[in-house]
PDB file of C-alpha atoms in Angstrom:
ATOM      1  CA  MET A  12     -15.125 124.795  16.575  1.00 65.00           C
ATOM      2  CA  ILE A  13     -11.615 125.308  15.265  1.00 54.00           C
ATOM      3  CA  HIS A  14     -11.255 127.111  11.925  1.00 68.00           C
ATOM      4  CA  HIS A  15      -8.324 125.906   9.862  1.00 69.00           C
ATOM      5  CA  GLU A  16      -6.216 127.869   7.417  1.00 70.00           C
ATOM      6  CA  GLY A  17      -3.930 124.973   6.493  1.00 72.00           C
ATOM      7  CA  ILE A  18      -0.812 123.277   7.721  1.00 86.00           C
ATOM      8  CA  HIS A  19       1.644 125.720   9.283  1.00 87.00           C
ATOM      9  CA  HIS A  20       4.572 123.383   9.827  1.00 92.00           C
ATOM     10  CA  VAL A  21       5.573 119.784  10.291  1.00 93.00           C
ATOM     11  CA  SER A  22       8.516 118.862  12.522  1.00 87.00           C
ATOM     12  CA  LEU A  23      10.684 115.843  11.824  1.00 90.00           C
ATOM     13  CA  ILE A  24      13.451 114.320  13.913  1.00 84.00           C
ATOM     14  CA  VAL A  25      16.721 113.818  12.005  1.00 87.00           C
ATOM     15  CA  THR A  26      20.095 112.388  12.996  1.00 86.00           C
ATOM     16  CA  ASP A  27      22.401 114.324  10.646  1.00 93.00           C
ATOM     17  CA  ILE A  28      21.296 117.909   9.980  1.00 96.00           C
ATOM     18  CA  GLU A  29      23.658 118.502   7.041  1.00 97.00           C
ATOM     19  CA  ARG A  30      22.555 115.314   5.269  1.00 97.00           C
ATOM     20  CA  ALA A  31      18.898 116.179   5.915  1.00 97.00           C
ATOM     21  CA  LYS A  32      19.368 119.762   4.676  1.00 98.00           C
ATOM     22  CA  ALA A  33      20.968 118.476   1.464  1.00 98.00           C
ATOM     23  CA  PHE A  34      18.060 116.057   0.912  1.00 98.00           C
ATOM     24  CA  TYR A  35      15.363 118.698   1.378  1.00 98.00           C
ATOM     25  CA  THR A  36      17.125 121.391  -0.674  1.00 98.00           C
ATOM     26  CA  ASP A  37      18.813 119.394  -3.451  1.00 98.00           C
ATOM     27  CA  LEU A  38      16.248 116.627  -4.026  1.00 97.00           C
ATOM     28  CA  ILE A  39      12.932 118.066  -2.844  1.00 97.00           C
ATOM     29  CA  GLY A  40      13.769 121.669  -3.808  1.00 97.00           C
ATOM     30  CA  LEU A  41      12.782 123.454  -0.585  1.00 97.00           C
ATOM     31  CA  GLN A  42      14.308 126.790   0.405  1.00 97.00           C
ATOM     32  CA  GLU A  43      15.891 127.060   3.846  1.00 98.00           C
ATOM     33  CA  ILE A  44      14.570 130.003   5.880  1.00 96.00           C
ATOM     34  CA  GLN A  45      15.765 131.795   9.005  1.00 95.00           C
ATOM     35  CA  ARG A  46      15.377 129.859  12.248  1.00 93.00           C
ATOM     36  CA  PRO A  47      15.443 131.264  15.779  1.00 87.00           C
ATOM     37  CA  ALA A  48      18.646 130.668  17.762  1.00 87.00           C
ATOM     38  CA  PHE A  49      17.449 127.646  19.728  1.00 86.00           C
ATOM     39  CA  ASP A  50      19.886 125.746  21.952  1.00 85.00           C
ATOM     40  CA  PHE A  51      19.655 122.647  19.739  1.00 86.00           C
ATOM     41  CA  PRO A  52      20.485 122.086  16.061  1.00 91.00           C
ATOM     42  CA  GLY A  53      17.890 122.147  13.327  1.00 93.00           C
ATOM     43  CA  ALA A  54      16.735 123.849  10.137  1.00 96.00           C
ATOM     44  CA  TRP A  55      13.528 125.431   8.846  1.00 95.00           C
ATOM     45  CA  PHE A  56      12.267 125.353   5.254  1.00 97.00           C
ATOM     46  CA  ALA A  57       9.520 127.179   3.368  1.00 97.00           C
ATOM     47  CA  VAL A  58       7.102 124.834   1.587  1.00 95.00           C
ATOM     48  CA  GLY A  59       5.283 126.495  -1.305  1.00 90.00           C
ATOM     49  CA  SER A  60       3.935 130.035  -1.233  1.00 89.00           C
ATOM     50  CA  GLY A  61       1.199 129.608   1.396  1.00 88.00           C
ATOM     51  CA  GLY A  62       3.396 130.044   4.467  1.00 86.00           C
ATOM     52  CA  GLN A  63       3.735 126.361   5.350  1.00 92.00           C
ATOM     53  CA  GLN A  64       7.032 125.214   6.811  1.00 94.00           C
ATOM     54  CA  LEU A  65       9.067 122.095   7.478  1.00 95.00           C
ATOM     55  CA  HIS A  66      11.127 122.068  10.681  1.00 93.00           C
ATOM     56  CA  LEU A  67      13.994 119.594  11.058  1.00 92.00           C
ATOM     57  CA  LEU A  68      15.157 118.888  14.600  1.00 88.00           C
ATOM     58  CA  VAL A  69      18.204 116.951  15.780  1.00 86.00           C
ATOM     59  CA  HIS A  70      17.286 114.826  18.800  1.00 73.00           C
ATOM     60  CA  ASP A  71      19.303 111.945  20.234  1.00 66.00           C
ATOM     61  CA  GLY A  72      16.191 110.121  21.461  1.00 59.00           C
ATOM     62  CA  GLU A  73      14.531 109.614  18.074  1.00 48.00           C
ATOM     63  CA  THR A  74      12.904 106.327  17.137  1.00 50.00           C
ATOM     64  CA  LYS A  75      13.749 104.440  13.969  1.00 54.00           C
ATOM     65  CA  ARG A  76      11.297 102.792  11.633  1.00 57.00           C
ATOM     66  CA  SER A  77      12.198  99.263  10.635  1.00 57.00           C
ATOM     67  CA  ARG A  78       9.541  98.979   7.935  1.00 66.00           C
ATOM     68  CA  GLY A  79       9.770 100.317   4.436  1.00 77.00           C
ATOM     69  CA  ILE A  80       7.425 102.863   2.886  1.00 82.00           C
ATOM     70  CA  ASP A  81       4.028 102.576   4.588  1.00 74.00           C
ATOM     71  CA  SER A  82       1.541 105.287   3.620  1.00 72.00           C
ATOM     72  CA  ARG A  83      -0.471 104.559   6.784  1.00 64.00           C
ATOM     73  CA  ASP A  84       2.435 105.638   8.956  1.00 74.00           C
ATOM     74  CA  GLY A  85       2.981 109.224  10.048  1.00 70.00           C
ATOM     75  CA  HIS A  86       4.027 111.478   7.191  1.00 85.00           C
ATOM     76  CA  PHE A  87       3.522 114.897   5.690  1.00 89.00           C
ATOM     77  CA  ALA A  88       2.509 115.809   2.168  1.00 90.00           C
ATOM     78  CA  ILE A  89       3.809 118.381  -0.285  1.00 93.00           C
ATOM     79  CA  ARG A  90       1.716 119.232  -3.351  1.00 92.00           C
ATOM     80  CA  VAL A  91       3.743 119.080  -6.594  1.00 91.00           C
ATOM     81  CA  THR A  92       2.844 120.591  -9.952  1.00 91.00           C
ATOM     82  CA  ASP A  93       3.996 117.796 -12.288  1.00 92.00           C
ATOM     83  CA  PHE A  94       3.503 114.196 -11.171  1.00 93.00           C
ATOM     84  CA  ASP A  95       5.389 112.564 -14.059  1.00 95.00           C
ATOM     85  CA  ALA A  96       8.348 114.935 -13.855  1.00 94.00           C
ATOM     86  CA  THR A  97       8.570 114.279 -10.108  1.00 96.00           C
ATOM     87  CA  ILE A  98       8.644 110.505 -10.645  1.00 96.00           C
ATOM     88  CA  ALA A  99      11.291 110.943 -13.352  1.00 96.00           C
ATOM     89  CA  TRP A 100      13.448 113.088 -11.036  1.00 96.00           C
ATOM     90  CA  LEU A 101      13.215 110.611  -8.137  1.00 96.00           C
ATOM     91  CA  THR A 102      14.088 107.740 -10.479  1.00 96.00           C
ATOM     92  CA  GLU A 103      17.027 109.677 -11.946  1.00 96.00           C
ATOM     93  CA  CYS A 104      18.288 110.337  -8.404  1.00 95.00           C
ATOM     94  CA  GLY A 105      17.991 106.648  -7.485  1.00 97.00           C
ATOM     95  CA  ILE A 106      15.391 107.305  -4.783  1.00 96.00           C
ATOM     96  CA  GLU A 107      13.151 104.358  -3.901  1.00 94.00           C
ATOM     97  CA  HIS A 108       9.502 105.362  -4.045  1.00 96.00           C
ATOM     98  CA  ARG A 109       5.961 104.061  -4.486  1.00 94.00           C
ATOM     99  CA  HIS A 110       3.353 105.885  -6.509  1.00 96.00           C
ATOM    100  CA  ASN A 111      -0.361 105.618  -7.197  1.00 94.00           C
ATOM    101  CA  ARG A 112      -1.662 107.753 -10.030  1.00 96.00           C
ATOM    102  CA  ASN A 113      -5.279 106.758  -9.292  1.00 93.00           C
ATOM    103  CA  SER A 114      -5.385 106.918  -5.505  1.00 90.00           C
ATOM    104  CA  ILE A 115      -8.760 106.748  -3.795  1.00 86.00           C
ATOM    105  CA  THR A 116      -7.868 110.125  -2.290  1.00 87.00           C
ATOM    106  CA  GLY A 117      -8.660 111.851  -5.572  1.00 87.00           C
ATOM    107  CA  PHE A 118      -5.090 112.978  -6.183  1.00 89.00           C
ATOM    108  CA  ALA A 119      -1.999 111.185  -7.458  1.00 92.00           C
ATOM    109  CA  GLN A 120       0.460 110.181  -4.740  1.00 92.00           C
ATOM    110  CA  ILE A 121       4.165 109.374  -4.462  1.00 94.00           C
ATOM    111  CA  PHE A 122       5.676 108.082  -1.210  1.00 91.00           C
ATOM    112  CA  LEU A 123       9.388 107.998  -0.356  1.00 93.00           C
ATOM    113  CA  LEU A 124      11.675 107.932   2.670  1.00 92.00           C
ATOM    114  CA  ASP A 125      14.099 110.667   3.660  1.00 92.00           C
ATOM    115  CA  PRO A 126      17.586 109.691   4.934  1.00 91.00           C
ATOM    116  CA  ASP A 127      16.184 109.250   8.472  1.00 86.00           C
ATOM    117  CA  ARG A 128      13.321 107.043   7.223  1.00 86.00           C
ATOM    118  CA  ASN A 129      10.622 109.679   7.676  1.00 87.00           C
ATOM    119  CA  ILE A 130       7.825 109.067   5.186  1.00 86.00           C
ATOM    120  CA  ILE A 131       7.243 111.869   2.680  1.00 90.00           C
ATOM    121  CA  GLU A 132       4.222 112.129   0.395  1.00 91.00           C
ATOM    122  CA  LEU A 133       4.403 114.153  -2.802  1.00 92.00           C
ATOM    123  CA  ASN A 134       0.989 114.568  -4.403  1.00 91.00           C
ATOM    124  CA  ALA A 135      -0.522 116.220  -7.461  1.00 90.00           C
ATOM    125  CA  ALA A 136      -3.955 117.089  -8.759  1.00 86.00           C
ATOM    126  CA  ARG A 137      -5.305 114.616 -11.293  1.00 82.00           C
TER     127      ARG A 137
END
């Protein structure tokens, strides 16, 4: 049996590292952290205070999604503290999103796409 402590990191493929870094710092509010000197471009971010991380990787062979926001597709989730303020911020920034305050999951959910069409979930306790 495997004992879990939580998500350590999620890696996403991006096409433009500077654009992706701006999205995750300026819009989502993540803090960039030190990354080892790999032989390929990327960036690492701290997510919350529990040690979880987001890793962005530049890779020429990435696939593109042609669909819009589909919560059944691969994604990662970040817990937010204020659901309504998050929706207001996304709307103010002109970011397309879907939200479900009464999700069957038991927590309120917001789904959006990053600039490379990776699906991001922002969720909050109800």
